[in-house]
Amino acid sequence: MLQETAMPDLMARTAPLYERVKSVVPPVEWPFFARDIDAILALKRARNAVILAHNYQTPEIFHCVADLVGDSLALAREATRVDADVIVLAGVHFMAETAKLLNPGKTVLIPDTAAGCSLASSITPADVRLLRQRYPGVPVVTYVNTSAAVKAESDVCCTSGNAKKIVEALGVDRVIMLPDEYLAQNVAAETSVEIIAWAGHCEVHERFTAAEIRLLREQYPGIVVLAHPECPPEVVAEADFAGSTAAMSDYVGTKKPARVVMVTECSMSDNVAVGHPEIEFVRPCNLCRHMKKITLSNIRRALETMTYEVTIDPVVAMGARRAVERMLAV
Ligand code: 13P
Ligand code: SF4
């Protein structure tokens, strides 16, 4: 507990950070965040650590302690360029595994090992082997939202930001694309390559409906609808644009719509809205309970105790790394 006399110093030190997020973080919450933020900034220096944060992290993490932010593809790319001893992954477990695959010699920490993903838990390595038996010779494209063990059974990985490009780069007529059925269907709608899908779904995006989008258009005339491609195809069909979290953020930054809805996880709008006070963000959104397991206090604890360290079996890591590196090379 901080001494009363230390509080004014802490508030003064962290005031520039509060300036960044004051439109989305109520003043009453800031003193609690400020303590952890101040400690995390000191711990990062002491440990020579960086924090990689996904676009779905809350604004006080995303804007106040993260060194690198982005979608899954950007986080994977940034992970190859990290020049620190320790990486804290503020995101879900598969993202931390990807960072470890690309940095086998570094310490990669995840603040809560229960930060999973409904897509990653929808498929096992044995499922992939069975699919290969059923469709001999058909290449397997695996979404990064999977375990390292599933990646190791795959030919190449993809993210929502490059799925179509990866599918087409294989130069074949037919691919197996795992495990997100809706992403596979959304990619299939844009390519002549035949796609064999798996019935995995994102528990956040599968809940959006086309009727919901039509109602929004009635209630908010002129609204621009941006949807993540993990949404069902009928939702994507109602949207003005579908793309990865980074692509949605870029759309807002470049097109600057007067009124917008991001059909995705709730923190996305908060994080983008911080940089665009002139834009009206309409916010029906769904929370990802996994992403929300990461907090300032468990990031602080991760750096204090150097837990929880992500480890991957070396044989699994070799296969999984090949699939991720093949994606990054496309
Ligand atoms: P992005 O790669 O678009 O950031 O998506 C990751 C994710 O988990 C979306 O639900
Ligand atoms: Fe997984 Fe969906 Fe959460 Fe992304 S939003 S981590 S895909 S459950």
mmCIF file of C-alpha atoms and ligand atoms in Angstrom:
data_model
loop_
_atom_site.group_PDB
_atom_site.id
_atom_site.type_symbol
_atom_site.label_atom_id
_atom_site.label_comp_id
_atom_site.label_asym_id
_atom_site.label_seq_id
_atom_site.Cartn_x
_atom_site.Cartn_y
_atom_site.Cartn_z
ATOM 1 C CA MET A 1 0.000 0.000 0.000
ATOM 2 C CA LEU A 2 1.358 3.416 -0.927
ATOM 3 C CA GLN A 3 1.918 5.989 1.793
ATOM 4 C CA GLU A 4 -0.545 8.906 1.555
ATOM 5 C CA THR A 5 2.378 11.305 0.907
ATOM 6 C CA ALA A 6 3.540 9.266 -2.117
ATOM 7 C CA MET A 7 0.167 9.572 -3.848
ATOM 8 C CA PRO A 8 0.581 13.150 -5.183
ATOM 9 C CA ASP A 9 3.983 12.175 -6.669
ATOM 10 C CA LEU A 10 2.485 9.119 -8.312
ATOM 11 C CA MET A 11 -0.402 11.141 -9.749
ATOM 12 C CA ALA A 12 2.017 13.740 -11.138
ATOM 13 C CA ARG A 13 4.278 11.063 -12.681
ATOM 14 C CA THR A 14 1.420 9.262 -14.357
ATOM 15 C CA ALA A 15 -0.569 12.357 -15.412
ATOM 16 C CA PRO A 16 0.727 12.283 -19.038
ATOM 17 C CA LEU A 17 -0.459 8.663 -19.307
ATOM 18 C CA TYR A 18 -3.884 9.533 -17.960
ATOM 19 C CA GLU A 19 -4.114 12.262 -20.600
ATOM 20 C CA ARG A 20 -3.976 9.488 -23.246
ATOM 21 C CA VAL A 21 -6.896 7.484 -21.870
ATOM 22 C CA LYS A 22 -9.027 10.041 -20.044
ATOM 23 C CA SER A 23 -11.827 9.744 -22.620
ATOM 24 C CA VAL A 24 -12.297 6.030 -21.792
ATOM 25 C CA VAL A 25 -11.034 5.613 -18.204
ATOM 26 C CA PRO A 26 -13.123 7.327 -15.464
ATOM 27 C CA PRO A 27 -11.024 9.527 -13.076
ATOM 28 C CA VAL A 28 -12.158 7.468 -10.076
ATOM 29 C CA GLU A 29 -10.454 4.351 -11.489
ATOM 30 C CA TRP A 30 -7.153 6.017 -12.346
ATOM 31 C CA PRO A 31 -5.447 6.003 -8.890
ATOM 32 C CA PHE A 32 -5.796 2.197 -8.797
ATOM 33 C CA PHE A 33 -4.409 1.784 -12.310
ATOM 34 C CA ALA A 34 -1.662 4.372 -11.696
ATOM 35 C CA ARG A 35 -0.040 2.308 -8.929
ATOM 36 C CA ASP A 36 0.264 -0.773 -11.130
ATOM 37 C CA ILE A 37 1.318 1.213 -14.191
ATOM 38 C CA ASP A 38 4.099 2.950 -12.283
ATOM 39 C CA ALA A 39 5.337 -0.378 -10.911
ATOM 40 C CA ILE A 40 5.142 -2.084 -14.331
ATOM 41 C CA LEU A 41 7.164 0.665 -16.032
ATOM 42 C CA ALA A 42 9.903 0.276 -13.397
ATOM 43 C CA LEU A 43 9.812 -3.540 -13.628
ATOM 44 C CA LYS A 44 10.124 -3.435 -17.424
ATOM 45 C CA ARG A 45 13.353 -1.451 -17.083
ATOM 46 C CA ALA A 46 14.701 -3.699 -14.329
ATOM 47 C CA ARG A 47 13.924 -6.923 -16.230
ATOM 48 C CA ASN A 48 14.759 -5.615 -19.729
ATOM 49 C CA ALA A 49 11.238 -6.618 -20.706
ATOM 50 C CA VAL A 50 8.771 -5.553 -23.368
ATOM 51 C CA ILE A 51 5.001 -5.906 -23.346
ATOM 52 C CA LEU A 52 3.247 -7.000 -26.541
ATOM 53 C CA ALA A 53 -0.482 -6.261 -26.345
ATOM 54 C CA HIS A 54 -3.330 -7.346 -28.597
ATOM 55 C CA ASN A 55 -5.915 -4.831 -29.822
ATOM 56 C CA TYR A 56 -8.506 -6.375 -27.441
ATOM 57 C CA GLN A 57 -6.595 -5.438 -24.304
ATOM 58 C CA THR A 58 -8.164 -2.766 -22.104
ATOM 59 C CA PRO A 59 -7.061 0.851 -22.746
ATOM 60 C CA GLU A 60 -4.967 1.183 -19.565
ATOM 61 C CA ILE A 61 -2.876 -1.796 -20.757
ATOM 62 C CA PHE A 62 -2.951 -0.942 -24.458
ATOM 63 C CA HIS A 63 -2.128 2.776 -24.145
ATOM 64 C CA CYS A 64 -0.187 2.957 -20.864
ATOM 65 C CA VAL A 65 2.169 -0.036 -20.504
ATOM 66 C CA ALA A 66 2.382 -1.797 -23.905
ATOM 67 C CA ASP A 67 5.506 -1.336 -26.041
ATOM 68 C CA LEU A 68 4.070 -2.965 -29.175
ATOM 69 C CA VAL A 69 0.402 -3.351 -30.062
ATOM 70 C CA GLY A 70 -1.513 -4.854 -32.948
ATOM 71 C CA ASP A 71 -3.442 -7.752 -34.433
ATOM 72 C CA SER A 72 -2.197 -11.355 -34.314
ATOM 73 C CA LEU A 73 -0.133 -10.891 -37.462
ATOM 74 C CA ALA A 74 1.559 -7.717 -36.223
ATOM 75 C CA LEU A 75 2.294 -9.309 -32.845
ATOM 76 C CA ALA A 76 3.886 -12.322 -34.575
ATOM 77 C CA ARG A 77 5.940 -10.032 -36.842
ATOM 78 C CA GLU A 78 6.981 -7.788 -33.944
ATOM 79 C CA ALA A 79 7.968 -10.834 -31.913
ATOM 80 C CA THR A 80 10.697 -11.581 -34.491
ATOM 81 C CA ARG A 81 12.228 -8.124 -33.915
ATOM 82 C CA VAL A 82 12.205 -7.968 -30.125
ATOM 83 C CA ASP A 83 15.524 -6.998 -28.622
ATOM 84 C CA ALA A 84 14.698 -7.588 -24.931
ATOM 85 C CA ASP A 85 15.328 -10.515 -22.591
ATOM 86 C CA VAL A 86 11.710 -10.902 -21.544
ATOM 87 C CA ILE A 87 8.433 -10.669 -23.474
ATOM 88 C CA VAL A 88 5.169 -10.310 -21.586
ATOM 89 C CA LEU A 89 2.270 -11.220 -23.849
ATOM 90 C CA ALA A 90 -0.845 -9.252 -22.944
ATOM 91 C CA GLY A 91 -3.229 -11.389 -24.944
ATOM 92 C CA VAL A 92 -4.263 -15.036 -25.057
ATOM 93 C CA HIS A 93 -2.200 -18.196 -24.753
ATOM 94 C CA PHE A 94 -1.797 -18.979 -28.464
ATOM 95 C CA MET A 95 -0.307 -15.496 -28.964
ATOM 96 C CA ALA A 96 2.228 -16.129 -26.202
ATOM 97 C CA GLU A 97 3.093 -19.492 -27.771
ATOM 98 C CA THR A 98 3.648 -17.813 -31.143
ATOM 99 C CA ALA A 99 5.961 -15.258 -29.514
ATOM 100 C CA LYS A 100 7.898 -18.113 -27.865
ATOM 101 C CA LEU A 101 8.133 -20.057 -31.143
ATOM 102 C CA LEU A 102 9.750 -17.042 -32.769
ATOM 103 C CA ASN A 103 11.983 -16.309 -29.744
ATOM 104 C CA PRO A 104 13.048 -19.677 -28.366
ATOM 105 C CA GLY A 105 15.939 -18.135 -26.432
ATOM 106 C CA LYS A 106 13.877 -15.475 -24.640
ATOM 107 C CA THR A 107 11.659 -15.698 -21.595
ATOM 108 C CA VAL A 108 8.020 -15.328 -22.672
ATOM 109 C CA LEU A 109 5.508 -14.720 -19.891
ATOM 110 C CA ILE A 110 1.717 -14.866 -19.926
ATOM 111 C CA PRO A 111 0.072 -13.214 -16.905
ATOM 112 C CA ASP A 112 -2.768 -15.778 -16.726
ATOM 113 C CA THR A 113 -2.436 -19.244 -18.229
ATOM 114 C CA ALA A 114 -6.250 -19.586 -18.351
ATOM 115 C CA ALA A 115 -6.446 -16.924 -21.085
ATOM 116 C CA GLY A 116 -7.457 -19.387 -23.791
ATOM 117 C CA CYS A 117 -9.552 -19.155 -26.954
ATOM 118 C CA SER A 118 -12.652 -21.076 -28.082
ATOM 119 C CA LEU A 119 -11.088 -21.554 -31.517
ATOM 120 C CA ALA A 120 -7.821 -22.945 -30.136
ATOM 121 C CA SER A 121 -9.719 -25.396 -27.925
ATOM 122 C CA SER A 122 -11.964 -26.580 -30.784
ATOM 123 C CA ILE A 123 -9.321 -28.771 -32.436
ATOM 124 C CA THR A 124 -6.565 -31.224 -31.488
ATOM 125 C CA PRO A 125 -3.507 -32.534 -33.356
ATOM 126 C CA ALA A 126 -5.302 -35.906 -33.747
ATOM 127 C CA ASP A 127 -8.184 -34.121 -35.548
ATOM 128 C CA VAL A 128 -5.714 -32.655 -38.045
ATOM 129 C CA ARG A 129 -4.126 -36.073 -38.663
ATOM 130 C CA LEU A 130 -7.595 -37.557 -39.327
ATOM 131 C CA LEU A 131 -8.403 -34.790 -41.808
ATOM 132 C CA ARG A 132 -5.139 -35.471 -43.637
ATOM 133 C CA GLN A 133 -6.112 -39.136 -43.938
ATOM 134 C CA ARG A 134 -9.525 -38.136 -45.261
ATOM 135 C CA TYR A 135 -8.159 -35.623 -47.790
ATOM 136 C CA PRO A 136 -4.746 -36.987 -48.820
ATOM 137 C CA GLY A 137 -2.412 -34.420 -50.367
ATOM 138 C CA VAL A 138 -4.637 -31.417 -49.529
ATOM 139 C CA PRO A 139 -2.551 -28.746 -47.731
ATOM 140 C CA VAL A 140 -3.573 -27.679 -44.243
ATOM 141 C CA VAL A 141 -3.771 -23.946 -43.508
ATOM 142 C CA THR A 142 -4.114 -23.335 -39.788
ATOM 143 C CA TYR A 143 -5.351 -20.113 -38.226
ATOM 144 C CA VAL A 144 -2.876 -18.792 -35.623
ATOM 145 C CA ASN A 145 -5.678 -19.149 -33.048
ATOM 146 C CA THR A 146 -4.539 -22.735 -32.354
ATOM 147 C CA SER A 147 -2.131 -24.529 -30.039
ATOM 148 C CA ALA A 148 1.488 -25.054 -31.076
ATOM 149 C CA ALA A 149 0.721 -28.793 -31.291
ATOM 150 C CA VAL A 150 -1.984 -28.159 -33.929
ATOM 151 C CA LYS A 151 0.293 -25.753 -35.808
ATOM 152 C CA ALA A 152 2.952 -28.465 -35.871
ATOM 153 C CA GLU A 153 0.569 -30.715 -37.854
ATOM 154 C CA SER A 154 -0.050 -27.967 -40.429
ATOM 155 C CA ASP A 155 1.622 -26.820 -43.628
ATOM 156 C CA VAL A 156 1.271 -23.111 -43.036
ATOM 157 C CA CYS A 157 -0.422 -20.700 -40.638
ATOM 158 C CA CYS A 158 -2.594 -17.701 -41.418
ATOM 159 C CA THR A 159 -4.255 -14.852 -39.534
ATOM 160 C CA SER A 160 -7.431 -12.942 -40.318
ATOM 161 C CA GLY A 161 -5.145 -10.321 -41.881
ATOM 162 C CA ASN A 162 -3.595 -12.597 -44.515
ATOM 163 C CA ALA A 163 -5.867 -15.679 -44.841
ATOM 164 C CA LYS A 164 -6.865 -15.145 -48.491
ATOM 165 C CA LYS A 165 -3.283 -14.354 -49.500
ATOM 166 C CA ILE A 166 -1.946 -17.497 -47.803
ATOM 167 C CA VAL A 167 -4.638 -19.739 -49.332
ATOM 168 C CA GLU A 168 -3.927 -18.394 -52.821
ATOM 169 C CA ALA A 169 -0.136 -18.470 -52.388
ATOM 170 C CA LEU A 170 -0.286 -22.269 -52.108
ATOM 171 C CA GLY A 171 -1.229 -22.450 -55.802
ATOM 172 C CA VAL A 172 -3.634 -25.394 -55.396
ATOM 173 C CA ASP A 173 -7.358 -25.904 -56.125
ATOM 174 C CA ARG A 174 -8.319 -27.132 -52.666
ATOM 175 C CA VAL A 175 -7.125 -26.448 -49.109
ATOM 176 C CA ILE A 176 -8.149 -27.494 -45.615
ATOM 177 C CA MET A 177 -8.565 -24.393 -43.453
ATOM 178 C CA LEU A 178 -8.770 -24.819 -39.670
ATOM 179 C CA PRO A 179 -10.403 -24.332 -37.236
ATOM 180 C CA ASP A 180 -12.650 -21.283 -37.836
ATOM 181 C CA GLU A 181 -15.615 -22.269 -39.990
ATOM 182 C CA TYR A 182 -16.783 -18.677 -40.484
ATOM 183 C CA LEU A 183 -13.345 -17.322 -41.398
ATOM 184 C CA ALA A 184 -13.048 -20.209 -43.886
ATOM 185 C CA GLN A 185 -16.470 -19.406 -45.374
ATOM 186 C CA ASN A 186 -15.650 -15.686 -45.553
ATOM 187 C CA VAL A 187 -12.370 -16.422 -47.341
ATOM 188 C CA ALA A 188 -14.117 -18.940 -49.644
ATOM 189 C CA ALA A 189 -16.495 -16.164 -50.734
ATOM 190 C CA GLU A 190 -13.496 -14.195 -52.042
ATOM 191 C CA THR A 191 -11.454 -16.868 -53.783
ATOM 192 C CA SER A 192 -11.890 -19.622 -56.350
ATOM 193 C CA VAL A 193 -9.886 -22.041 -54.178
ATOM 194 C CA GLU A 194 -12.160 -24.706 -52.656
ATOM 195 C CA ILE A 195 -11.990 -24.617 -48.866
ATOM 196 C CA ILE A 196 -12.651 -27.532 -46.533
ATOM 197 C CA ALA A 197 -13.528 -26.088 -43.131
ATOM 198 C CA TRP A 198 -13.711 -27.260 -39.504
ATOM 199 C CA ALA A 199 -16.646 -26.433 -37.234
ATOM 200 C CA GLY A 200 -14.772 -24.226 -34.745
ATOM 201 C CA HIS A 201 -16.161 -20.800 -33.835
ATOM 202 C CA CYS A 202 -15.084 -17.736 -31.920
ATOM 203 C CA GLU A 203 -17.411 -17.476 -28.937
ATOM 204 C CA VAL A 204 -17.298 -13.668 -29.180
ATOM 205 C CA HIS A 205 -17.992 -13.175 -32.890
ATOM 206 C CA GLU A 206 -20.442 -16.031 -33.424
ATOM 207 C CA ARG A 207 -22.982 -14.166 -31.255
ATOM 208 C CA PHE A 208 -23.428 -11.237 -33.668
ATOM 209 C CA THR A 209 -26.413 -11.496 -36.020
ATOM 210 C CA ALA A 210 -27.375 -9.919 -39.339
ATOM 211 C CA ALA A 211 -30.649 -8.660 -37.775
ATOM 212 C CA GLU A 212 -28.610 -6.777 -35.162
ATOM 213 C CA ILE A 213 -26.660 -4.985 -37.918
ATOM 214 C CA ARG A 214 -29.844 -4.081 -39.816
ATOM 215 C CA LEU A 215 -31.320 -2.631 -36.623
ATOM 216 C CA LEU A 216 -28.180 -0.553 -36.056
ATOM 217 C CA ARG A 217 -28.488 0.905 -39.541
ATOM 218 C CA GLU A 218 -32.083 1.930 -38.768
ATOM 219 C CA GLN A 219 -31.190 3.411 -35.384
ATOM 220 C CA TYR A 220 -28.002 5.200 -36.490
ATOM 221 C CA PRO A 221 -28.446 6.537 -40.022
ATOM 222 C CA GLY A 222 -25.239 6.705 -42.039
ATOM 223 C CA ILE A 223 -23.351 4.373 -39.695
ATOM 224 C CA VAL A 224 -20.333 2.573 -41.169
ATOM 225 C CA VAL A 225 -20.237 -1.083 -40.099
ATOM 226 C CA LEU A 226 -16.861 -2.817 -39.717
ATOM 227 C CA ALA A 227 -16.871 -6.531 -38.911
ATOM 228 C CA HIS A 228 -14.222 -9.064 -38.004
ATOM 229 C CA PRO A 229 -14.073 -12.059 -40.413
ATOM 230 C CA GLU A 230 -14.642 -14.444 -37.488
ATOM 231 C CA CYS A 231 -18.280 -13.251 -37.658
ATOM 232 C CA PRO A 232 -20.807 -15.472 -39.471
ATOM 233 C CA PRO A 233 -20.908 -14.804 -43.260
ATOM 234 C CA GLU A 234 -24.406 -13.273 -43.054
ATOM 235 C CA VAL A 235 -23.020 -10.654 -40.628
ATOM 236 C CA VAL A 236 -20.019 -9.949 -42.876
ATOM 237 C CA ALA A 237 -22.454 -9.589 -45.814
ATOM 238 C CA GLU A 238 -24.270 -6.796 -43.921
ATOM 239 C CA ALA A 239 -21.017 -4.941 -43.145
ATOM 240 C CA ASP A 240 -19.345 -2.181 -45.173
ATOM 241 C CA PHE A 241 -15.920 -3.670 -44.518
ATOM 242 C CA ALA A 242 -14.526 -6.867 -42.980
ATOM 243 C CA GLY A 243 -10.950 -7.219 -41.824
ATOM 244 C CA SER A 244 -8.584 -8.077 -39.005
ATOM 245 C CA THR A 245 -8.514 -5.898 -35.908
ATOM 246 C CA ALA A 246 -5.592 -3.942 -37.416
ATOM 247 C CA ALA A 247 -7.426 -3.528 -40.734
ATOM 248 C CA MET A 248 -10.518 -2.190 -38.915
ATOM 249 C CA SER A 249 -8.360 0.257 -36.981
ATOM 250 C CA ASP A 250 -6.635 1.400 -40.207
ATOM 251 C CA TYR A 251 -10.022 1.830 -41.892
ATOM 252 C CA VAL A 252 -11.113 4.254 -39.154
ATOM 253 C CA GLY A 253 -7.778 6.108 -39.290
ATOM 254 C CA THR A 254 -7.783 6.580 -43.048
ATOM 255 C CA LYS A 255 -11.486 6.917 -43.960
ATOM 256 C CA LYS A 256 -12.514 8.727 -40.765
ATOM 257 C CA PRO A 257 -16.228 7.858 -40.888
ATOM 258 C CA ALA A 258 -18.391 10.264 -38.837
ATOM 259 C CA ARG A 259 -20.157 7.356 -37.112
ATOM 260 C CA VAL A 260 -18.887 3.795 -36.898
ATOM 261 C CA VAL A 261 -19.540 0.457 -35.217
ATOM 262 C CA MET A 262 -16.858 -2.203 -34.829
ATOM 263 C CA VAL A 263 -18.568 -5.580 -34.770
ATOM 264 C CA THR A 264 -16.016 -7.240 -32.546
ATOM 265 C CA GLU A 265 -14.628 -7.311 -28.997
ATOM 266 C CA CYS A 266 -15.451 -4.331 -26.756
ATOM 267 C CA SER A 267 -11.978 -2.926 -26.051
ATOM 268 C CA MET A 268 -11.356 -2.461 -29.764
ATOM 269 C CA SER A 269 -13.596 0.633 -29.981
ATOM 270 C CA ASP A 270 -12.168 2.075 -26.748
ATOM 271 C CA ASN A 271 -8.607 1.740 -28.009
ATOM 272 C CA VAL A 272 -9.322 3.229 -31.427
ATOM 273 C CA ALA A 273 -11.636 5.951 -30.047
ATOM 274 C CA VAL A 274 -8.792 7.334 -27.916
ATOM 275 C CA GLY A 275 -7.094 8.629 -31.084
ATOM 276 C CA HIS A 276 -10.289 9.849 -32.787
ATOM 277 C CA PRO A 277 -12.379 12.096 -30.542
ATOM 278 C CA GLU A 278 -14.153 13.491 -33.624
ATOM 279 C CA ILE A 279 -15.665 10.072 -34.522
ATOM 280 C CA GLU A 280 -18.846 8.702 -32.929
ATOM 281 C CA PHE A 281 -18.324 5.062 -31.941
ATOM 282 C CA VAL A 282 -21.564 3.123 -31.512
ATOM 283 C CA ARG A 283 -20.886 0.222 -29.184
ATOM 284 C CA PRO A 284 -22.854 -2.921 -29.189
ATOM 285 C CA CYS A 285 -19.937 -5.295 -28.687
ATOM 286 C CA ASN A 286 -19.125 -8.612 -27.027
ATOM 287 C CA LEU A 287 -16.468 -9.190 -24.371
ATOM 288 C CA CYS A 288 -13.821 -11.896 -24.759
ATOM 289 C CA ARG A 289 -13.611 -13.479 -21.305
ATOM 290 C CA HIS A 290 -10.165 -14.844 -22.199
ATOM 291 C CA MET A 291 -8.650 -11.519 -23.253
ATOM 292 C CA LYS A 292 -10.182 -9.937 -20.154
ATOM 293 C CA LYS A 293 -8.242 -12.317 -17.880
ATOM 294 C CA ILE A 294 -5.193 -10.112 -18.465
ATOM 295 C CA THR A 295 -5.099 -7.136 -16.087
ATOM 296 C CA LEU A 296 -2.568 -4.555 -14.961
ATOM 297 C CA SER A 297 -2.262 -6.335 -11.624
ATOM 298 C CA ASN A 298 -1.426 -9.719 -13.141
ATOM 299 C CA ILE A 299 1.004 -8.120 -15.633
ATOM 300 C CA ARG A 300 2.721 -6.561 -12.615
ATOM 301 C CA ARG A 301 2.761 -9.893 -10.795
ATOM 302 C CA ALA A 302 4.125 -11.617 -13.920
ATOM 303 C CA LEU A 303 7.082 -9.245 -13.993
ATOM 304 C CA GLU A 304 7.648 -9.396 -10.234
ATOM 305 C CA THR A 305 7.649 -13.189 -10.055
ATOM 306 C CA MET A 306 8.675 -14.005 -13.667
ATOM 307 C CA THR A 307 5.637 -16.232 -14.134
ATOM 308 C CA TYR A 308 3.996 -17.838 -15.999
ATOM 309 C CA GLU A 309 6.728 -18.848 -18.375
ATOM 310 C CA VAL A 310 5.567 -20.284 -21.715
ATOM 311 C CA THR A 311 7.368 -23.481 -22.692
ATOM 312 C CA ILE A 312 6.873 -25.646 -25.780
ATOM 313 C CA ASP A 313 8.096 -29.183 -26.371
ATOM 314 C CA PRO A 314 11.113 -28.825 -28.728
ATOM 315 C CA VAL A 315 9.801 -31.314 -31.317
ATOM 316 C CA VAL A 316 6.384 -29.625 -31.395
ATOM 317 C CA ALA A 317 8.084 -26.216 -31.526
ATOM 318 C CA MET A 318 10.131 -27.202 -34.592
ATOM 319 C CA GLY A 319 7.019 -28.136 -36.617
ATOM 320 C CA ALA A 320 4.946 -25.204 -35.382
ATOM 321 C CA ARG A 321 7.742 -22.694 -36.046
ATOM 322 C CA ARG A 322 8.019 -23.944 -39.630
ATOM 323 C CA ALA A 323 4.288 -23.281 -40.210
ATOM 324 C CA VAL A 324 4.457 -19.780 -38.654
ATOM 325 C CA GLU A 325 7.670 -18.850 -40.505
ATOM 326 C CA ARG A 326 6.173 -20.040 -43.781
ATOM 327 C CA MET A 327 3.281 -17.652 -43.173
ATOM 328 C CA LEU A 328 5.596 -14.750 -42.341
ATOM 329 C CA ALA A 329 7.568 -15.378 -45.530
ATOM 330 C CA VAL A 330 4.469 -14.979 -47.768
HETATM 331 P P1 13P B 1 -6.821 -10.416 -35.174
HETATM 332 O O1 13P B 1 -5.693 -11.197 -35.717
HETATM 333 O O2 13P B 1 -7.691 -9.808 -36.229
HETATM 334 O O3 13P B 1 -6.345 -9.387 -34.207
HETATM 335 O O4 13P B 1 -7.807 -11.395 -34.400
HETATM 336 C C1 13P B 1 -7.424 -12.109 -33.280
HETATM 337 C C2 13P B 1 -8.562 -12.586 -32.541
HETATM 338 O O5 13P B 1 -8.443 -13.326 -31.606
HETATM 339 C C3 13P B 1 -9.862 -12.137 -32.990
HETATM 340 O O6 13P B 1 -10.851 -12.658 -32.233
HETATM 341 FE FE1 SF4 B 2 -10.460 -16.446 -29.283
HETATM 342 FE FE2 SF4 B 2 -12.621 -15.125 -30.039
HETATM 343 FE FE3 SF4 B 2 -11.393 -14.410 -27.794
HETATM 344 FE FE4 SF4 B 2 -10.248 -13.926 -30.192
HETATM 345 S S1 SF4 B 2 -12.118 -13.055 -29.386
HETATM 346 S S2 SF4 B 2 -9.245 -14.801 -28.390
HETATM 347 S S3 SF4 B 2 -10.912 -15.727 -31.352
HETATM 348 S S4 SF4 B 2 -12.395 -16.383 -28.183
#
